[in-house]
CSV table of C-alpha atoms in Angstrom, one decimal:
chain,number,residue,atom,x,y,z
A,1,UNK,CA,-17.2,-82.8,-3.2
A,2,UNK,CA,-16.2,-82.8,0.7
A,3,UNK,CA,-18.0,-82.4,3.4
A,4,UNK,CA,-17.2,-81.5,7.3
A,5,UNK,CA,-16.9,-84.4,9.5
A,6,UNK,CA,-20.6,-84.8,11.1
A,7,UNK,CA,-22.3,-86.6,14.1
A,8,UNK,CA,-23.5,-90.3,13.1
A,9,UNK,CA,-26.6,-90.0,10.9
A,10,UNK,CA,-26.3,-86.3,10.4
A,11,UNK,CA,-27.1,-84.9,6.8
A,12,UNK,CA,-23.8,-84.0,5.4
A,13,UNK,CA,-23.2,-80.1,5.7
A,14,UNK,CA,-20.7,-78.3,3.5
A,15,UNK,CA,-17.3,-76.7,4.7
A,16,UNK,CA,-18.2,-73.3,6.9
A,17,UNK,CA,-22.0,-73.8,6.1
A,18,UNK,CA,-25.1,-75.0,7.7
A,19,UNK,CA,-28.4,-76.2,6.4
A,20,UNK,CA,-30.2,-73.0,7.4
A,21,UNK,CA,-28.3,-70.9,4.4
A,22,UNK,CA,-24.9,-69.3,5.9
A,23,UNK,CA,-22.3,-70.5,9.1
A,24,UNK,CA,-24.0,-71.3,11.7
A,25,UNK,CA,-27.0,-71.6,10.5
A,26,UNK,CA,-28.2,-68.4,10.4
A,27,UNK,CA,-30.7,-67.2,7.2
A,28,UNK,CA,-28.3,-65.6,4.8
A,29,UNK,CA,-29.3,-62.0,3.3
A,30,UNK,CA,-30.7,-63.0,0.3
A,31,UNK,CA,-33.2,-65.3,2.3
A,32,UNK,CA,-34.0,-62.7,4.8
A,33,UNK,CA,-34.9,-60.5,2.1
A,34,UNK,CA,-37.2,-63.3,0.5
A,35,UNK,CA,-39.3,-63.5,4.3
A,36,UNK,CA,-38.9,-60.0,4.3
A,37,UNK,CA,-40.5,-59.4,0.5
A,38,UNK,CA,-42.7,-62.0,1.0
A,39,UNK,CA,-44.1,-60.3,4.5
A,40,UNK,CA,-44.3,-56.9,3.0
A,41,UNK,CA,-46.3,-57.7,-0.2
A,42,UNK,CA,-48.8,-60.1,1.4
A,43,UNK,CA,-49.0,-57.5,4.3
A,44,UNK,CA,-50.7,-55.1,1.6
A,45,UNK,CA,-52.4,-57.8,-0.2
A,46,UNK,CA,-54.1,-58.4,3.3
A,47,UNK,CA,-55.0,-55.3,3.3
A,48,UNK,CA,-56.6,-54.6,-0.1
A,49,UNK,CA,-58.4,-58.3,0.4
A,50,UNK,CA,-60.8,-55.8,3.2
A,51,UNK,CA,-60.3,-52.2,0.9
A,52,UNK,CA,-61.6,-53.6,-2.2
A,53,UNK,CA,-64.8,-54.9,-1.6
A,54,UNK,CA,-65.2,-52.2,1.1
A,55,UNK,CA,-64.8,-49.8,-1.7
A,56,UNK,CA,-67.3,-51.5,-3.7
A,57,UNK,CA,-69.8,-51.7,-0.8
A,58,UNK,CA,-68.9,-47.8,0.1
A,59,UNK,CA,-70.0,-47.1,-3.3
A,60,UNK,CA,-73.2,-49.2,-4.5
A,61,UNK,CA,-73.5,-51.1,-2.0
A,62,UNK,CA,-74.2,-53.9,-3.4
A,63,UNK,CA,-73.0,-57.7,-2.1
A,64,UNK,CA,-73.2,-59.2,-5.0
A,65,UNK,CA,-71.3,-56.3,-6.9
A,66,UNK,CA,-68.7,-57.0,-3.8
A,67,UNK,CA,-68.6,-60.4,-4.5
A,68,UNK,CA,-68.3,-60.4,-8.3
A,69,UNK,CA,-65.1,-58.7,-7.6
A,70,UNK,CA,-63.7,-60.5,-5.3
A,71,UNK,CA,-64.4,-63.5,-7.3
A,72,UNK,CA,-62.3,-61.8,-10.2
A,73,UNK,CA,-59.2,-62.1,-8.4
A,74,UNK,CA,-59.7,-65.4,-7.3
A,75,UNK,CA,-60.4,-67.0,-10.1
A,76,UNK,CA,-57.4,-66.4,-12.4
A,77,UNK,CA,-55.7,-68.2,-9.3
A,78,UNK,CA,-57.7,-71.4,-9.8
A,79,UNK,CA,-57.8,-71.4,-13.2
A,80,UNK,CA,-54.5,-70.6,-13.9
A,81,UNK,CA,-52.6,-72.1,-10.9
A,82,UNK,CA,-50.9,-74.9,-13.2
A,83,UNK,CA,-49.7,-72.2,-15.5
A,84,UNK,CA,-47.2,-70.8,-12.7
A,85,UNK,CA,-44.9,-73.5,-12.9
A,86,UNK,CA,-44.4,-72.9,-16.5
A,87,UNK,CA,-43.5,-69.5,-16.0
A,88,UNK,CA,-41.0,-70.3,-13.6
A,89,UNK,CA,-39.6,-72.5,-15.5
A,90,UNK,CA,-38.9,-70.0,-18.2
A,91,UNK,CA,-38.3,-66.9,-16.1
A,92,UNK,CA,-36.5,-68.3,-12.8
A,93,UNK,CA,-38.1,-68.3,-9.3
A,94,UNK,CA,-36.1,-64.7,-8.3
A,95,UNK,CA,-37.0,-63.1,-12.0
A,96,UNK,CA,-40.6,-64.7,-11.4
A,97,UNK,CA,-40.9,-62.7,-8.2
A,98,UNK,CA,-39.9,-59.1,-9.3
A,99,UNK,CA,-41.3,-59.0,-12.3
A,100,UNK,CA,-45.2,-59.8,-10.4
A,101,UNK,CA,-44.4,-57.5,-8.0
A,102,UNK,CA,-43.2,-54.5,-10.1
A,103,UNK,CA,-46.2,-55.2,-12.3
A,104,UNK,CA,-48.8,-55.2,-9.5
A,105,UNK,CA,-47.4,-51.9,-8.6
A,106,UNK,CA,-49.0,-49.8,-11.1
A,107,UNK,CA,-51.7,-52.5,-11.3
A,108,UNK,CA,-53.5,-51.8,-7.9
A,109,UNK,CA,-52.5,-48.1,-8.2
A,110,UNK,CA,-55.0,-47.6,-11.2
A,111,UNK,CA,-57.7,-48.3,-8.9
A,112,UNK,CA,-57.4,-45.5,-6.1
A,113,UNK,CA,-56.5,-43.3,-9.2
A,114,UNK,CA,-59.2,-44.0,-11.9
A,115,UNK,CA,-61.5,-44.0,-8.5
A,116,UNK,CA,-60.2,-40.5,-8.0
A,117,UNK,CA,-60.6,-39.1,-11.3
A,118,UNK,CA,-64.2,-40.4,-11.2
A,119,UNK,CA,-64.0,-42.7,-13.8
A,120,UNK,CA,-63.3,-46.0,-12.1
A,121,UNK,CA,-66.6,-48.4,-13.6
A,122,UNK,CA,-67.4,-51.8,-12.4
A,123,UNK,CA,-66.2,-53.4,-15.5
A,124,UNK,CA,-63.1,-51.7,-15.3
A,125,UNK,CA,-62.4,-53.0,-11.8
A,126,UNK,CA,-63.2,-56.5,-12.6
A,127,UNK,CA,-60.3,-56.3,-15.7
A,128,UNK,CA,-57.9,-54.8,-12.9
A,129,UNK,CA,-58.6,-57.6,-10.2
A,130,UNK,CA,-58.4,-59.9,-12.2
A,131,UNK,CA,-55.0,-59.2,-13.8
A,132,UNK,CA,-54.0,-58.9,-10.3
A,133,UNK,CA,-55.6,-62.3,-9.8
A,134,UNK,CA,-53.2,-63.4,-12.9
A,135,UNK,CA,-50.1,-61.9,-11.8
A,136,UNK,CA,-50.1,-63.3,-8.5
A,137,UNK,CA,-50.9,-66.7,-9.4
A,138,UNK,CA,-46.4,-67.5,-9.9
A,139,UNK,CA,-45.3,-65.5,-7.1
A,140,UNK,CA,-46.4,-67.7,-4.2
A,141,UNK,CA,-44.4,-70.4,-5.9
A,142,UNK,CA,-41.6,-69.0,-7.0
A,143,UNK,CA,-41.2,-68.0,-3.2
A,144,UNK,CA,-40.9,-71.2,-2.1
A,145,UNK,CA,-38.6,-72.2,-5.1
A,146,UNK,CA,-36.1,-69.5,-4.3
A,147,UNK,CA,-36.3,-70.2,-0.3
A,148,UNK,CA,-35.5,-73.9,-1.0
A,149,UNK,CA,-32.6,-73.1,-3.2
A,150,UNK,CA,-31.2,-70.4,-1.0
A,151,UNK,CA,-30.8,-73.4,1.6
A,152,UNK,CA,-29.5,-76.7,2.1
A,153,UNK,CA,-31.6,-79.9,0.7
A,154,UNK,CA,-32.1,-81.5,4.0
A,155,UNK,CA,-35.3,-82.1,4.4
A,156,UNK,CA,-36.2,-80.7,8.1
A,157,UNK,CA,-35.0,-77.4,7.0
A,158,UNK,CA,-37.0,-77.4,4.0
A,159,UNK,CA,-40.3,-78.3,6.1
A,160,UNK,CA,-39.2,-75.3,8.8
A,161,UNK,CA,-38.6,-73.3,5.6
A,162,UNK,CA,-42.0,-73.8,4.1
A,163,UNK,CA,-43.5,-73.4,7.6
A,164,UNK,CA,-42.0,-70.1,8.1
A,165,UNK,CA,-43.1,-68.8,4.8
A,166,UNK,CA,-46.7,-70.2,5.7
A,167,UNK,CA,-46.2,-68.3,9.1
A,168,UNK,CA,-45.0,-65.0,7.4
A,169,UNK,CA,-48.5,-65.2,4.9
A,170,UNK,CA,-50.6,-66.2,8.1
A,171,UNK,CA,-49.3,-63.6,10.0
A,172,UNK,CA,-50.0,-60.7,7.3
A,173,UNK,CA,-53.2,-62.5,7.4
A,174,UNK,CA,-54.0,-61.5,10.7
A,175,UNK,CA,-52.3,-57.8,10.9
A,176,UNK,CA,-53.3,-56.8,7.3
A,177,UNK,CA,-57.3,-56.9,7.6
A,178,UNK,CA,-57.2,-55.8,10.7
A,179,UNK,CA,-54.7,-52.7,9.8
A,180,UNK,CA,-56.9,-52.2,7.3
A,181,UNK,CA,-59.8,-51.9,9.0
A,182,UNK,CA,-58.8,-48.8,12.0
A,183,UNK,CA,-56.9,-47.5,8.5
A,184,UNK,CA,-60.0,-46.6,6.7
A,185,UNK,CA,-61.9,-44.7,8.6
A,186,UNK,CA,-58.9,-42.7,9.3
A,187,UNK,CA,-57.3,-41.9,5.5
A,188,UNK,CA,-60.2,-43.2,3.3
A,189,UNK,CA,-60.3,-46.8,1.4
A,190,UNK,CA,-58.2,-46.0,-1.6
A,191,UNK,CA,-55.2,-44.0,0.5
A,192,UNK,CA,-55.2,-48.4,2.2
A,193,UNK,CA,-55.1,-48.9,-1.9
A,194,UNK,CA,-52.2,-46.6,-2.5
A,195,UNK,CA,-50.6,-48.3,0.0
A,196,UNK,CA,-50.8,-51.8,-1.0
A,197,UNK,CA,-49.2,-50.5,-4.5
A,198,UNK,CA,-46.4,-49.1,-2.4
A,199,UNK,CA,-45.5,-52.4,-0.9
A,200,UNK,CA,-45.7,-54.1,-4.4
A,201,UNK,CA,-42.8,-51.6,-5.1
A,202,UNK,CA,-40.9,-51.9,-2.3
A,203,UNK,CA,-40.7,-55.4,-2.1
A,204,UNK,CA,-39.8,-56.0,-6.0
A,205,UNK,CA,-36.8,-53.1,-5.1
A,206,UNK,CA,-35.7,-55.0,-2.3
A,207,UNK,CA,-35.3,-58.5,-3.9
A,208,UNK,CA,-33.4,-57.1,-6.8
A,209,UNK,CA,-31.0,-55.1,-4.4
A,210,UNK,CA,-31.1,-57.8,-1.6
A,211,UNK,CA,-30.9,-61.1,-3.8
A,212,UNK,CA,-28.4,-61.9,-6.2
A,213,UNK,CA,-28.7,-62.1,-10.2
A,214,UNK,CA,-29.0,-65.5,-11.1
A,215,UNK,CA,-30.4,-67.0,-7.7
A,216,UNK,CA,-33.3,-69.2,-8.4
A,217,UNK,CA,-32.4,-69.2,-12.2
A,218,UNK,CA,-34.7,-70.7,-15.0
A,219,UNK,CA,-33.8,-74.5,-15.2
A,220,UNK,CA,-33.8,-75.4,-18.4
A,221,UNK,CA,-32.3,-78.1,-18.7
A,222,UNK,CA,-34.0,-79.9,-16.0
A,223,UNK,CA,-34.2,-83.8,-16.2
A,224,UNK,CA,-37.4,-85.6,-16.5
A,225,UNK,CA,-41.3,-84.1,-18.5
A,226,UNK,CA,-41.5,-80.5,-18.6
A,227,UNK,CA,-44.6,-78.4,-19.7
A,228,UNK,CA,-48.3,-77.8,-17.7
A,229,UNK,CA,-49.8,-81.3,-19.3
A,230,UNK,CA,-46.5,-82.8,-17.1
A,231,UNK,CA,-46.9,-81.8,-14.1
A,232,UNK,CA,-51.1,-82.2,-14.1
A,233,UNK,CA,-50.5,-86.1,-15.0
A,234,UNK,CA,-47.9,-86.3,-12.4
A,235,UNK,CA,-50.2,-84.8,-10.1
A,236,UNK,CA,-53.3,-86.6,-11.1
A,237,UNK,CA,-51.3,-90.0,-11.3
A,238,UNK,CA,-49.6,-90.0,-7.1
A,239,UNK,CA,-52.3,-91.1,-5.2
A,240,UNK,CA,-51.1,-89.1,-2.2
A,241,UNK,CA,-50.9,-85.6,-4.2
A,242,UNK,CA,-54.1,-86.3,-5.7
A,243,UNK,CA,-56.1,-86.5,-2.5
A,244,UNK,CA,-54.2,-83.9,-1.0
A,245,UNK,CA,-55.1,-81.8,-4.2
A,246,UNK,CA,-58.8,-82.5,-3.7
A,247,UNK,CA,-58.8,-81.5,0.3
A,248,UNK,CA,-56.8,-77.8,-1.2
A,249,UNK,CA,-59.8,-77.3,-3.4
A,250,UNK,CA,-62.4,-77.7,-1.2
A,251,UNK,CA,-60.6,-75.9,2.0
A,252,UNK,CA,-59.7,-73.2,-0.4
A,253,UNK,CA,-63.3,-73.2,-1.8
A,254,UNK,CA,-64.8,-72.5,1.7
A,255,UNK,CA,-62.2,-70.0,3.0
A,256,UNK,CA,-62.6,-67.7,0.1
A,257,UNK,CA,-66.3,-68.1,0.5
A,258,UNK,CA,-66.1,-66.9,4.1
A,259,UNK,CA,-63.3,-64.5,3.8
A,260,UNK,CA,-66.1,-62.4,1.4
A,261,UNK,CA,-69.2,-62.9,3.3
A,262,UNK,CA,-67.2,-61.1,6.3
A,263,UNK,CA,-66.7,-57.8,5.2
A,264,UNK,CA,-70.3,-57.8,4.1
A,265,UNK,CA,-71.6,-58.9,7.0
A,266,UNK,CA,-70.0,-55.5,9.2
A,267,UNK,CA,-71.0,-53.5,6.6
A,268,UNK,CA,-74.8,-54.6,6.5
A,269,UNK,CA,-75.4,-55.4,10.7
A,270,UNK,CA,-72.4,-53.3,12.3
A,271,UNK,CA,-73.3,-50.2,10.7
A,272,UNK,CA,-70.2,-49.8,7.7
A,273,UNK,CA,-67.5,-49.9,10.9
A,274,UNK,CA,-64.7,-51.3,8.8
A,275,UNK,CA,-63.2,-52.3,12.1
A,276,UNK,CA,-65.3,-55.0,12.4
A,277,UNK,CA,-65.0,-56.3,9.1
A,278,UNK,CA,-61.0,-55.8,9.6
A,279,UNK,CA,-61.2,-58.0,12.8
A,280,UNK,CA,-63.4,-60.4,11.6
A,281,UNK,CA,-61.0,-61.1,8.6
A,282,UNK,CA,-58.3,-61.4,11.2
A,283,UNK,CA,-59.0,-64.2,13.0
A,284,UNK,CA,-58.9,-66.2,9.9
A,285,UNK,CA,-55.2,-65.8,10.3
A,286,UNK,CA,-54.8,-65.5,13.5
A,287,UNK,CA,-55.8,-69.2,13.2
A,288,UNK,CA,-53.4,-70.0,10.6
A,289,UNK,CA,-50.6,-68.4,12.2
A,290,UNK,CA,-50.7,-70.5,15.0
A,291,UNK,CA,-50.9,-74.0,12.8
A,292,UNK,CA,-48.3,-72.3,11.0
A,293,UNK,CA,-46.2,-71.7,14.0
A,294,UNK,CA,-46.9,-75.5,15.3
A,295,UNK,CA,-45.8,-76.5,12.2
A,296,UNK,CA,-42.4,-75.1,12.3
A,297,UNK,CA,-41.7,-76.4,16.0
A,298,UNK,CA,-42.8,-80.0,14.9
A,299,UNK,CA,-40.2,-79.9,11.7
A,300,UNK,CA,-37.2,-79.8,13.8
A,301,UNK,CA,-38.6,-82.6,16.3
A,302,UNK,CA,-40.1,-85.2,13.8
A,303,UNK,CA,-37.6,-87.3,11.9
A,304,UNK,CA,-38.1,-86.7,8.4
């Protein structure tokens, strides 16, 4: 293969492309719609993270009931986490991707509707969070497959690639509780529900219509161990990934703990004003998004 003459130690770029994914360096359409998709479905996630213990405290209110839920979805994410690399491997990163997000669809839909029809129980939410819990636990992943192949290998755009997708999730972090939260008093917790099934839709339409078939396609035939047991002794055998493991665990062990004890907290001493409890989710990722936005300025000024 060839490549266009480039400044002394430059990353070779291919003829008429860039690192970034078309000429010029501009994000090519398939890549925009994988941001876009991304934004769009953790937007309503966001949002349900405040609905559906607000829901629960609207109804019994009971904090532990709240929590018990919220631990449901959760949980399929740390126990199956491993597992989502194996799918991807099977299904490809872009098949990976609609297939979660058509199936949440209907997923988070049964709640406003079996809620409507007076016959949504406890037990039935906990089965319905937690296969949420289980479909999302590949998409995050796959995202970042299909972003990486969608560019060049060089590593600085890689890092600005991954920070941008951090950015898009923190972003929705911040907007999503907080649009949740002047949303419910206004159309009712489950019309916030209905809508976070609507972006499941929309963004599993837009990456089959916006990405082509066969981008970020099942490797099979991949060099090297494949299977779950693989990829946990490679993990648990790099000294670096390992520790860095550990740190994810117990960061992601405290945030979830917090992110749960705030809608709980407005509902108990600020009167049910979901507001509040929107807000209060918020600045989680308002903090995020600017470590997230740091992130991406620092990866195209640090030598990689």
């Amino acid at each position: 293969m060839t490549f266009a003459a480039t400044r002394p130690g430059a990353a070779p770029v291919p003829p008429g492309g860039a690192p970034n994914g078309t000429p010029g360096g501009r994000p090519s359409r398939a890549l925009t719609a994988v941001y876009a998709a991304g934004a769009v479905t953790a937007l309503g996630t966001q949002m349900t993270m405040l609905a559906l213990p607000w829901l629960v405290l609207e109804t019994t209110g009971s904090a532990t009931r709240a929590g018990l839920v919220f631990a449901a979805q959760v949980l399929p994410m740390a126990l199956l986490g491993f597992v989502g690399g194996e799918v991807i491997q099977r299904l490809g990163a872009r098949r990976t991707m609609v297939v979660s997000d058509l199936a949440r669809a209907p997923v988070v839909a049964l709640v406003p509707l079996l809620q409507t029809l007076g016959a949504l129980s406890l037990a039935a939410l906990v089965v319905i969070v937690a296969a949420l819990g289980a479909l999302a636990v590949p998409y995050h992943a796959a995202q970042r497959v299909l972003a990486m192949e969608l560019l060049s290998p060089h590593a600085r755009s890689l890092a600005r690639a991954n920070s941008a997708l951090e950015g898009v999730q923190h972003g929705s972090a911040f907007a999503g509780p907080a649009l949740a939260g002047a949303l419910i008093p206004l159309m009712g917790t489950t019309s916030v529900i209905w809508l976070d099934a609507a972006t499941f839709a929309f963004s599993g339409l837009l990456l089959l219509r916006r990405v082509p078939a066969g981008t970020g396609g099942a490797k099979g035939s991949a060099a090297g161990p494949r299977g779950l047991w693989a990829g946990v002794r490679h993990l648990c055998g790099d000294w670096f990934l390992s520790r860095a493991m550990l740190s994810t665990v117990v960061f992601g062990l405290m945030l979830r703990t917090l992110m749960i004890t705030m809608p709980v907290l407005a509902f108990v001493r600020f009167e049910g004003d979901a507001r509040v409890g929107g807000l209060l989710i918020a600045v989680l990722g308002a903090g995020g998004l600017v470590g997230s936005v740091a992130a991406y300025v620092l990866a195209a000024r640090v030598a990689c």
